[in-house]
Amino acid sequence: MRRLILHDSQQHPVAGKPILRPPSAMHVGALDDVDEDQLAQARALVAAEASETEGSGYVEIGEDAWRRAEASEIWLGHESRYVRADEVSSDQLVGKYKAELDARRELMADEAARAAKIEKKLAVTLGGYQARSRMLDEKILAAYREYEQAELETRAFSALYAGEQAIIPARIEKAQEELRAVETLERSLQAEYQELVGRRNALAGRN
């Protein structure tokens, strides 16, 4: 009965309803051949009953029954049979979980091998792009470092320029004061020179 339900769920799924799956360690074999006339009669009976029970929750009731059956019986993959939950022994449970663990390990190994092959293919396919990406990353990093250095120098020169702009008026004023002092000294010296020249001429006239 379980094989029939599983077979029909997988081969003839109901639209909008989940497909029933057996435990990972359970193999659902092919059913025995049935005469086509008998299949046609069965289809007609199912169709007639389905039309009568449409919208009555019949499918949900069947799914509930299946879940209750799963809860009341345990599939022992290493023994390929179901056992009532209240009759299963500790050794059988250990064997069940060991078989499921081995099956999952085998699946993980297969998936890991498949992933390794895909990664190898991707490495071949994307190798050139990865090399190009690394080269571009290096260029971008070098350009960014140059930008940082240029920005640092720009800030330093901007600060120096601002300082110079602030001190230039004071320097000009100081230079102008020095110029005025020099001009005053020059006039004083010129006057003194004229006075000395006059004295020299006066002394020369007396002689």
mmCIF file of C-alpha atoms in Angstrom:
data_model
loop_
_atom_site.group_PDB
_atom_site.id
_atom_site.type_symbol
_atom_site.label_atom_id
_atom_site.label_comp_id
_atom_site.label_asym_id
_atom_site.label_seq_id
_atom_site.Cartn_x
_atom_site.Cartn_y
_atom_site.Cartn_z
ATOM 1 C CA MET A 1 0.000 0.000 0.000
ATOM 2 C CA ARG A 2 2.843 2.379 0.877
ATOM 3 C CA ARG A 3 4.574 1.629 -2.423
ATOM 4 C CA LEU A 4 1.330 2.299 -4.286
ATOM 5 C CA ILE A 5 0.764 5.627 -2.516
ATOM 6 C CA LEU A 6 4.351 6.727 -3.059
ATOM 7 C CA HIS A 7 4.290 5.605 -6.691
ATOM 8 C CA ASP A 8 1.047 7.447 -7.457
ATOM 9 C CA SER A 9 2.187 10.581 -5.613
ATOM 10 C CA GLN A 10 5.354 10.750 -7.700
ATOM 11 C CA GLN A 11 4.044 9.563 -11.046
ATOM 12 C CA HIS A 12 0.648 11.309 -10.878
ATOM 13 C CA PRO A 13 1.044 14.349 -8.574
ATOM 14 C CA VAL A 14 -1.992 16.383 -7.598
ATOM 15 C CA ALA A 15 -1.780 19.980 -8.791
ATOM 16 C CA GLY A 16 -0.964 22.370 -5.957
ATOM 17 C CA LYS A 17 -0.207 19.570 -3.509
ATOM 18 C CA PRO A 18 3.238 18.467 -2.261
ATOM 19 C CA ILE A 19 4.670 15.245 -3.658
ATOM 20 C CA LEU A 20 5.097 12.592 -0.985
ATOM 21 C CA ARG A 21 8.700 11.493 -0.591
ATOM 22 C CA PRO A 22 9.943 8.266 0.999
ATOM 23 C CA PRO A 23 12.761 8.340 3.545
ATOM 24 C CA SER A 24 16.160 8.881 1.900
ATOM 25 C CA ALA A 25 17.180 5.262 2.420
ATOM 26 C CA MET A 26 13.943 3.804 1.011
ATOM 27 C CA HIS A 27 13.836 2.700 -2.608
ATOM 28 C CA VAL A 28 10.446 2.716 -4.303
ATOM 29 C CA GLY A 29 10.545 -0.058 -6.870
ATOM 30 C CA ALA A 30 8.362 -0.427 -9.933
ATOM 31 C CA LEU A 31 4.876 -1.807 -9.416
ATOM 32 C CA ASP A 32 3.623 -4.968 -11.046
ATOM 33 C CA ASP A 33 2.047 -4.597 -14.481
ATOM 34 C CA VAL A 34 -1.729 -4.162 -14.430
ATOM 35 C CA ASP A 35 -4.068 -4.855 -17.321
ATOM 36 C CA GLU A 36 -5.045 -1.668 -19.198
ATOM 37 C CA ASP A 37 -8.750 -2.442 -18.899
ATOM 38 C CA GLN A 38 -8.417 -2.712 -15.135
ATOM 39 C CA LEU A 39 -6.498 0.559 -15.063
ATOM 40 C CA ALA A 40 -9.228 2.236 -17.113
ATOM 41 C CA GLN A 41 -11.904 0.946 -14.734
ATOM 42 C CA ALA A 42 -9.847 2.128 -11.744
ATOM 43 C CA ARG A 43 -9.390 5.583 -13.280
ATOM 44 C CA ALA A 44 -13.125 5.834 -13.870
ATOM 45 C CA LEU A 45 -13.873 4.875 -10.262
ATOM 46 C CA VAL A 46 -11.298 7.346 -8.931
ATOM 47 C CA ALA A 47 -12.651 10.121 -11.165
ATOM 48 C CA ALA A 48 -16.197 9.440 -10.026
ATOM 49 C CA GLU A 49 -15.204 9.439 -6.359
ATOM 50 C CA ALA A 50 -13.062 12.542 -6.806
ATOM 51 C CA SER A 51 -15.960 14.428 -8.361
ATOM 52 C CA GLU A 52 -18.120 13.522 -5.360
ATOM 53 C CA THR A 53 -15.498 14.484 -2.778
ATOM 54 C CA GLU A 54 -14.168 17.617 -4.512
ATOM 55 C CA GLY A 55 -13.874 20.439 -2.006
ATOM 56 C CA SER A 56 -14.599 18.158 0.947
ATOM 57 C CA GLY A 57 -11.018 17.994 2.204
ATOM 58 C CA TYR A 58 -10.503 14.436 0.937
ATOM 59 C CA VAL A 59 -6.909 15.088 -0.115
ATOM 60 C CA GLU A 60 -6.090 16.708 3.220
ATOM 61 C CA ILE A 61 -7.570 13.721 5.041
ATOM 62 C CA GLY A 62 -5.359 11.375 2.995
ATOM 63 C CA GLU A 63 -2.293 13.436 3.799
ATOM 64 C CA ASP A 64 -3.164 13.418 7.491
ATOM 65 C CA ALA A 65 -3.511 9.644 7.355
ATOM 66 C CA TRP A 66 -0.123 9.397 5.672
ATOM 67 C CA ARG A 67 1.500 11.562 8.354
ATOM 68 C CA ARG A 68 -0.087 9.476 11.098
ATOM 69 C CA ALA A 69 1.208 6.336 9.403
ATOM 70 C CA GLU A 70 4.689 7.831 9.260
ATOM 71 C CA ALA A 71 4.506 8.694 12.951
ATOM 72 C CA SER A 72 3.258 5.245 13.972
ATOM 73 C CA GLU A 73 5.796 3.252 11.917
ATOM 74 C CA ILE A 74 9.511 3.687 11.311
ATOM 75 C CA TRP A 75 11.317 2.890 8.076
ATOM 76 C CA LEU A 76 14.453 0.829 8.678
ATOM 77 C CA GLY A 77 16.553 1.439 5.592
ATOM 78 C CA HIS A 78 19.212 -1.122 6.463
ATOM 79 C CA GLU A 79 16.462 -3.752 6.680
ATOM 80 C CA SER A 80 14.307 -2.328 3.865
ATOM 81 C CA ARG A 81 11.109 -2.568 5.876
ATOM 82 C CA TYR A 82 8.776 -0.676 8.169
ATOM 83 C CA VAL A 83 8.501 -1.474 11.860
ATOM 84 C CA ARG A 84 5.888 -0.227 14.306
ATOM 85 C CA ALA A 85 7.310 2.565 16.438
ATOM 86 C CA ASP A 86 6.462 0.763 19.672
ATOM 87 C CA GLU A 87 8.148 -2.461 18.491
ATOM 88 C CA VAL A 88 11.446 -1.115 17.188
ATOM 89 C CA SER A 89 14.513 -2.037 19.240
ATOM 90 C CA SER A 90 17.468 0.126 20.216
ATOM 91 C CA ASP A 91 19.749 -1.867 17.895
ATOM 92 C CA GLN A 92 17.347 -1.315 15.027
ATOM 93 C CA LEU A 93 17.265 2.436 15.727
ATOM 94 C CA VAL A 94 21.060 2.532 15.845
ATOM 95 C CA GLY A 95 21.188 0.674 12.537
ATOM 96 C CA LYS A 96 18.590 3.021 11.042
ATOM 97 C CA TYR A 97 20.452 6.176 12.031
ATOM 98 C CA LYS A 98 23.790 4.687 11.000
ATOM 99 C CA ALA A 99 22.408 3.828 7.562
ATOM 100 C CA GLU A 100 20.926 7.327 7.187
ATOM 101 C CA LEU A 101 24.195 8.901 8.346
ATOM 102 C CA ASP A 102 26.179 6.793 5.869
ATOM 103 C CA ALA A 103 23.766 7.757 3.093
ATOM 104 C CA ARG A 104 24.128 11.447 3.917
ATOM 105 C CA ARG A 105 27.908 11.143 4.101
ATOM 106 C CA GLU A 106 27.925 9.508 0.704
ATOM 107 C CA LEU A 107 25.672 12.257 -0.622
ATOM 108 C CA MET A 108 27.952 14.923 0.883
ATOM 109 C CA ALA A 109 31.005 13.266 -0.685
ATOM 110 C CA ASP A 110 29.282 13.159 -4.074
ATOM 111 C CA GLU A 111 28.220 16.795 -3.771
ATOM 112 C CA ALA A 112 31.715 17.817 -2.662
ATOM 113 C CA ALA A 113 33.263 16.037 -5.656
ATOM 114 C CA ARG A 114 30.732 17.662 -7.979
ATOM 115 C CA ALA A 115 31.412 21.087 -6.427
ATOM 116 C CA ALA A 116 35.174 20.555 -6.840
ATOM 117 C CA LYS A 117 34.691 19.784 -10.533
ATOM 118 C CA ILE A 118 32.525 22.869 -10.983
ATOM 119 C CA GLU A 119 35.089 25.025 -9.154
ATOM 120 C CA LYS A 120 37.832 23.642 -11.386
ATOM 121 C CA LYS A 121 35.837 24.468 -14.499
ATOM 122 C CA LEU A 122 35.067 27.929 -13.151
ATOM 123 C CA ALA A 123 38.748 28.486 -12.373
ATOM 124 C CA VAL A 124 39.611 27.678 -15.989
ATOM 125 C CA THR A 125 36.758 29.796 -17.326
ATOM 126 C CA LEU A 126 37.245 32.738 -14.982
ATOM 127 C CA GLY A 127 41.032 32.556 -14.597
ATOM 128 C CA GLY A 128 41.655 35.342 -17.110
ATOM 129 C CA TYR A 129 38.986 37.532 -15.557
ATOM 130 C CA GLN A 130 40.430 36.963 -12.085
ATOM 131 C CA ALA A 131 43.950 37.893 -13.255
ATOM 132 C CA ARG A 132 42.556 41.003 -14.935
ATOM 133 C CA SER A 133 40.629 41.840 -11.778
ATOM 134 C CA ARG A 134 43.763 41.525 -9.617
ATOM 135 C CA MET A 135 45.713 43.768 -12.012
ATOM 136 C CA LEU A 136 42.950 46.374 -11.964
ATOM 137 C CA ASP A 137 42.799 46.178 -8.172
ATOM 138 C CA GLU A 138 46.531 46.898 -7.989
ATOM 139 C CA LYS A 139 46.199 49.837 -10.385
ATOM 140 C CA ILE A 140 43.248 51.238 -8.453
ATOM 141 C CA LEU A 141 45.170 50.893 -5.185
ATOM 142 C CA ALA A 142 48.242 52.633 -6.668
ATOM 143 C CA ALA A 143 46.086 55.437 -8.086
ATOM 144 C CA TYR A 144 44.361 55.874 -4.737
ATOM 145 C CA ARG A 145 47.707 56.116 -2.953
ATOM 146 C CA GLU A 146 48.852 58.759 -5.459
ATOM 147 C CA TYR A 147 45.595 60.620 -4.905
ATOM 148 C CA GLU A 148 46.093 60.541 -1.133
ATOM 149 C CA GLN A 149 49.665 61.853 -1.503
ATOM 150 C CA ALA A 150 48.541 64.621 -3.867
ATOM 151 C CA GLU A 151 45.722 65.563 -1.512
ATOM 152 C CA LEU A 152 48.155 65.704 1.417
ATOM 153 C CA GLU A 153 50.553 67.937 -0.511
ATOM 154 C CA THR A 154 47.686 70.148 -1.665
ATOM 155 C CA ARG A 155 46.516 70.626 1.909
ATOM 156 C CA ALA A 156 50.059 71.426 3.054
ATOM 157 C CA PHE A 157 50.595 74.027 0.321
ATOM 158 C CA SER A 158 47.139 75.482 0.922
ATOM 159 C CA ALA A 159 47.958 75.927 4.602
ATOM 160 C CA LEU A 160 51.335 77.488 3.699
ATOM 161 C CA TYR A 161 49.663 79.847 1.210
ATOM 162 C CA ALA A 162 47.065 80.881 3.765
ATOM 163 C CA GLY A 163 49.813 81.598 6.291
ATOM 164 C CA GLU A 164 51.796 83.592 3.760
ATOM 165 C CA GLN A 165 48.710 85.572 2.782
ATOM 166 C CA ALA A 166 48.117 86.441 6.410
ATOM 167 C CA ILE A 167 51.716 87.580 7.065
ATOM 168 C CA ILE A 168 52.375 89.456 3.777
ATOM 169 C CA PRO A 169 50.799 92.775 4.941
ATOM 170 C CA ALA A 170 52.988 92.781 8.036
ATOM 171 C CA ARG A 171 56.081 92.065 5.936
ATOM 172 C CA ILE A 172 55.188 94.861 3.516
ATOM 173 C CA GLU A 173 54.700 97.287 6.380
ATOM 174 C CA LYS A 174 58.013 96.295 7.909
ATOM 175 C CA ALA A 175 59.780 96.650 4.549
ATOM 176 C CA GLN A 176 58.220 100.094 4.077
ATOM 177 C CA GLU A 177 59.387 101.168 7.527
ATOM 178 C CA GLU A 178 62.892 99.966 6.724
ATOM 179 C CA LEU A 179 62.740 101.867 3.412
ATOM 180 C CA ARG A 180 61.646 105.062 5.135
ATOM 181 C CA ALA A 181 64.461 104.672 7.640
ATOM 182 C CA VAL A 182 66.979 104.172 4.854
ATOM 183 C CA GLU A 183 65.633 107.198 2.962
ATOM 184 C CA THR A 184 65.832 109.315 6.116
ATOM 185 C CA LEU A 185 69.384 108.167 6.753
ATOM 186 C CA GLU A 186 70.306 108.826 3.131
ATOM 187 C CA ARG A 187 68.952 112.399 3.285
ATOM 188 C CA SER A 188 70.781 112.961 6.550
ATOM 189 C CA LEU A 189 74.029 111.706 5.085
ATOM 190 C CA GLN A 190 73.593 113.755 1.947
ATOM 191 C CA ALA A 191 73.012 116.876 4.048
ATOM 192 C CA GLU A 192 76.068 116.117 6.140
ATOM 193 C CA TYR A 193 78.075 115.550 2.966
ATOM 194 C CA GLN A 194 76.967 118.884 1.542
ATOM 195 C CA GLU A 195 77.944 120.560 4.770
ATOM 196 C CA LEU A 196 81.391 118.980 4.696
ATOM 197 C CA VAL A 197 81.872 119.914 1.063
ATOM 198 C CA GLY A 198 80.947 123.488 1.893
ATOM 199 C CA ARG A 199 83.473 123.580 4.746
ATOM 200 C CA ARG A 200 86.163 122.155 2.520
ATOM 201 C CA ASN A 201 85.502 124.793 -0.122
ATOM 202 C CA ALA A 202 85.543 127.538 2.484
ATOM 203 C CA LEU A 203 88.876 126.408 3.839
ATOM 204 C CA ALA A 204 90.311 126.178 0.343
ATOM 205 C CA GLY A 205 89.192 129.780 -0.405
ATOM 206 C CA ARG A 206 91.032 131.154 2.617
ATOM 207 C CA ASN A 207 94.282 129.621 1.511
#
